[in-house]
mmCIF file of C-alpha atoms in Angstrom:
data_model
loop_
_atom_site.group_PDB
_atom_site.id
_atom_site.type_symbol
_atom_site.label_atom_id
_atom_site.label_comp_id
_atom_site.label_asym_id
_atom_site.label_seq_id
_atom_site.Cartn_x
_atom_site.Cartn_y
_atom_site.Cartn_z
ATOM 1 C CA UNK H 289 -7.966 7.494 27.744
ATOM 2 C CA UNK H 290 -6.477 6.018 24.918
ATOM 3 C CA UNK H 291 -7.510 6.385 21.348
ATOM 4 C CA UNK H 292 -7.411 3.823 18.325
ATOM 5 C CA UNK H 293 -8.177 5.018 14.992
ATOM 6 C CA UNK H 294 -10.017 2.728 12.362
ATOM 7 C CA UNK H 295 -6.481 2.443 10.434
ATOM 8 C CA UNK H 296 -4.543 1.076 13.396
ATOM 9 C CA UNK H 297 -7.775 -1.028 14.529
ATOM 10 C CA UNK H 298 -8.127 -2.361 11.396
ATOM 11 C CA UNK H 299 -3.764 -3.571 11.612
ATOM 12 C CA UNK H 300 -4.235 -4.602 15.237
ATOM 13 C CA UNK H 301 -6.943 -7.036 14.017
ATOM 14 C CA UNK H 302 -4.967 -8.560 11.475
ATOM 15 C CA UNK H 303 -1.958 -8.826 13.355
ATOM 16 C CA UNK H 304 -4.375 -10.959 15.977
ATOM 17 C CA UNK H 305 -5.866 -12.807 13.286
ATOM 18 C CA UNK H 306 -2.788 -14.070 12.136
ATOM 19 C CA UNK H 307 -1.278 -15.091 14.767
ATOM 20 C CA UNK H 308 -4.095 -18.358 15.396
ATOM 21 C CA UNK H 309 -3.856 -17.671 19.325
ATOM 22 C CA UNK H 310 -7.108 -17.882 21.749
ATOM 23 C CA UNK H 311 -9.739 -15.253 21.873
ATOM 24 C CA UNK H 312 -8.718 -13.908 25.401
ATOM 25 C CA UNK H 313 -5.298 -12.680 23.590
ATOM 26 C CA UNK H 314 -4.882 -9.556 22.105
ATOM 27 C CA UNK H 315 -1.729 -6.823 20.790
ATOM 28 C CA UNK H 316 -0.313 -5.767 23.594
ATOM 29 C CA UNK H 317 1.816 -2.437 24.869
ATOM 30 C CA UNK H 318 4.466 -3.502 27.037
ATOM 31 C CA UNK H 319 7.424 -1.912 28.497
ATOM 32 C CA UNK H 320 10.691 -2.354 27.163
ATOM 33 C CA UNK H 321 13.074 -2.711 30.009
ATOM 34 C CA UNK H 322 16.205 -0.902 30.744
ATOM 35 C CA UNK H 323 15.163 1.384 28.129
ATOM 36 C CA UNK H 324 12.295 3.949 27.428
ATOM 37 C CA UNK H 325 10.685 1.858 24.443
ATOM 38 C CA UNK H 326 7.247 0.872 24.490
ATOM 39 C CA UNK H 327 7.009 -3.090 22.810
ATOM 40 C CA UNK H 328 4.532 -5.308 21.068
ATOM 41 C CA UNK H 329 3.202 -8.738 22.191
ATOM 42 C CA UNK H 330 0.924 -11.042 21.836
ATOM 43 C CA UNK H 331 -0.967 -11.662 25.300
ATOM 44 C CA UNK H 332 -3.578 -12.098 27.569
ATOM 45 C CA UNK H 333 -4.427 -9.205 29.853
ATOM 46 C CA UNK H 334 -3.189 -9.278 33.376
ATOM 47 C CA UNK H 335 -4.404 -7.598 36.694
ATOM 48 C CA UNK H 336 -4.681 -3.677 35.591
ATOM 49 C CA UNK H 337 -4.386 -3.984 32.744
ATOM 50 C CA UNK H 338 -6.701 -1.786 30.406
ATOM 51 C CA UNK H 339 -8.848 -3.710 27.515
ATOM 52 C CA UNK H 340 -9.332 -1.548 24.150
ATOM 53 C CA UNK H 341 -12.127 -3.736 22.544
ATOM 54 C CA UNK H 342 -14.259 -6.688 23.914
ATOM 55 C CA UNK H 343 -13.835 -8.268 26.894
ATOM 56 C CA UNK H 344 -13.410 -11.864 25.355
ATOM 57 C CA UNK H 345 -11.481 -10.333 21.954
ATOM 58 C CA UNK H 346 -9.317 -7.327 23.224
ATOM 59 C CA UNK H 347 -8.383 -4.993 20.595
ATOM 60 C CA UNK H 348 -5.316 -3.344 22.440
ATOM 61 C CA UNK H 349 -4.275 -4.724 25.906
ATOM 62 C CA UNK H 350 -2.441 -1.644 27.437
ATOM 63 C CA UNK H 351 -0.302 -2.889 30.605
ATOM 64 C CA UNK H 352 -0.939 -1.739 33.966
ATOM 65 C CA UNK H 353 2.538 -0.120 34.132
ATOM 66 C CA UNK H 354 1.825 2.132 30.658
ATOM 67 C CA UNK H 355 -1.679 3.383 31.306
ATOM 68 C CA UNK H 356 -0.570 6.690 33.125
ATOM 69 C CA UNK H 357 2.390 7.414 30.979
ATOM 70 C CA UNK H 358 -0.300 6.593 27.593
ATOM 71 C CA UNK H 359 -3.392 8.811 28.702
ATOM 72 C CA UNK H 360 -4.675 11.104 25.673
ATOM 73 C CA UNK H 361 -2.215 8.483 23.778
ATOM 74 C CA UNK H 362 -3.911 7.447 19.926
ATOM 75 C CA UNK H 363 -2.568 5.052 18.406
ATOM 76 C CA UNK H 364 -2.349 5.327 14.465
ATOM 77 C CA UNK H 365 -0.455 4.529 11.461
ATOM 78 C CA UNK H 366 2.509 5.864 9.569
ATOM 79 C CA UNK H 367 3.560 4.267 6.058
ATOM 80 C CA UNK H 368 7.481 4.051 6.541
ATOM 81 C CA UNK H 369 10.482 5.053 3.419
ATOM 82 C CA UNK H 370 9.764 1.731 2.000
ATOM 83 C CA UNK H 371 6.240 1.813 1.893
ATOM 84 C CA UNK H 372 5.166 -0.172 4.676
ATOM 85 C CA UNK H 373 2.510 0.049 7.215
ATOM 86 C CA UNK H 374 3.725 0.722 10.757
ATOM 87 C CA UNK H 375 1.643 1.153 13.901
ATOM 88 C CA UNK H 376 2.696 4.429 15.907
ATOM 89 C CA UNK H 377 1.723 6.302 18.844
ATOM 90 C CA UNK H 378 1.152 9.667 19.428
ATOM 91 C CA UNK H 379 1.403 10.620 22.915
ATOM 92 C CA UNK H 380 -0.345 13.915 24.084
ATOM 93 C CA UNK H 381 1.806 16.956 24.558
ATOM 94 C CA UNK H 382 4.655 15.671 22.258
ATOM 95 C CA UNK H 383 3.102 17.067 19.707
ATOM 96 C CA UNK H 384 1.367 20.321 20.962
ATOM 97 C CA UNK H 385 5.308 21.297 22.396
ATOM 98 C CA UNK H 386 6.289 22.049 19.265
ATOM 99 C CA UNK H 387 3.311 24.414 17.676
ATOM 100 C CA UNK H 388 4.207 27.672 17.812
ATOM 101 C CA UNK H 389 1.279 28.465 19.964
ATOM 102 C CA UNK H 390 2.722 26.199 22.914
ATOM 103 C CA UNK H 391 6.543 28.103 22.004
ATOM 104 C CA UNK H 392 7.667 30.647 24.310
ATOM 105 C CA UNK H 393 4.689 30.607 27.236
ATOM 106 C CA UNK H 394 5.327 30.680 30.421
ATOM 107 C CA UNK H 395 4.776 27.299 32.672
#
């Protein structure tokens, strides 16, 4: 499952809001190809694909091709150097690798 907090809920709605497009369309996580980069779109869901929200006004479409490699995925936000908001995500085990109660065990 993949979890949105109220920060990045509250940016993926304005990101939808501005962009004047039909209810049915949402933000969503696409695969960059050639390259292991997730992407951003504006869309409608397709066959698969997994609906964060409402039905009729998707928070977060997450395509078909992403929902394995995203599960226990939240998606947040980060201010950048220059003070911006940016939407991130935090995949599961990327971070729990590298506390030092994950260093050194055995698999």
């Amino acid at each position: 499952m993949i979890r949105v907090t109220q920060d990045a809920a509250a940016g993926l709605r304005q990101i939808v809001s501005g962009s004047r497009t039909p209810s049915d369309f949402g933000v969503k996580l696409v695969p960059l190809e050639h390259q292991d980069l997730i992407g951003m779109a504006i869309g409608r869901p397709g066959d698969g694909d997994i609906l964060l929200g409402r039905e009729h006004d998707p928070l977060l479409i997450v395509d078909s091709s992403l929902v394995d490699h995203l599960d226990g995925a939240v998606i947040d936000t980060e201010e950048d150097e220059q003070g911006r908001t940016k939407l991130v995500i935090h995949r599961r085990g990327a971070a729990e690798a590298d506390t030092p109660h994950q260093r050194g065990r055995g698999g």
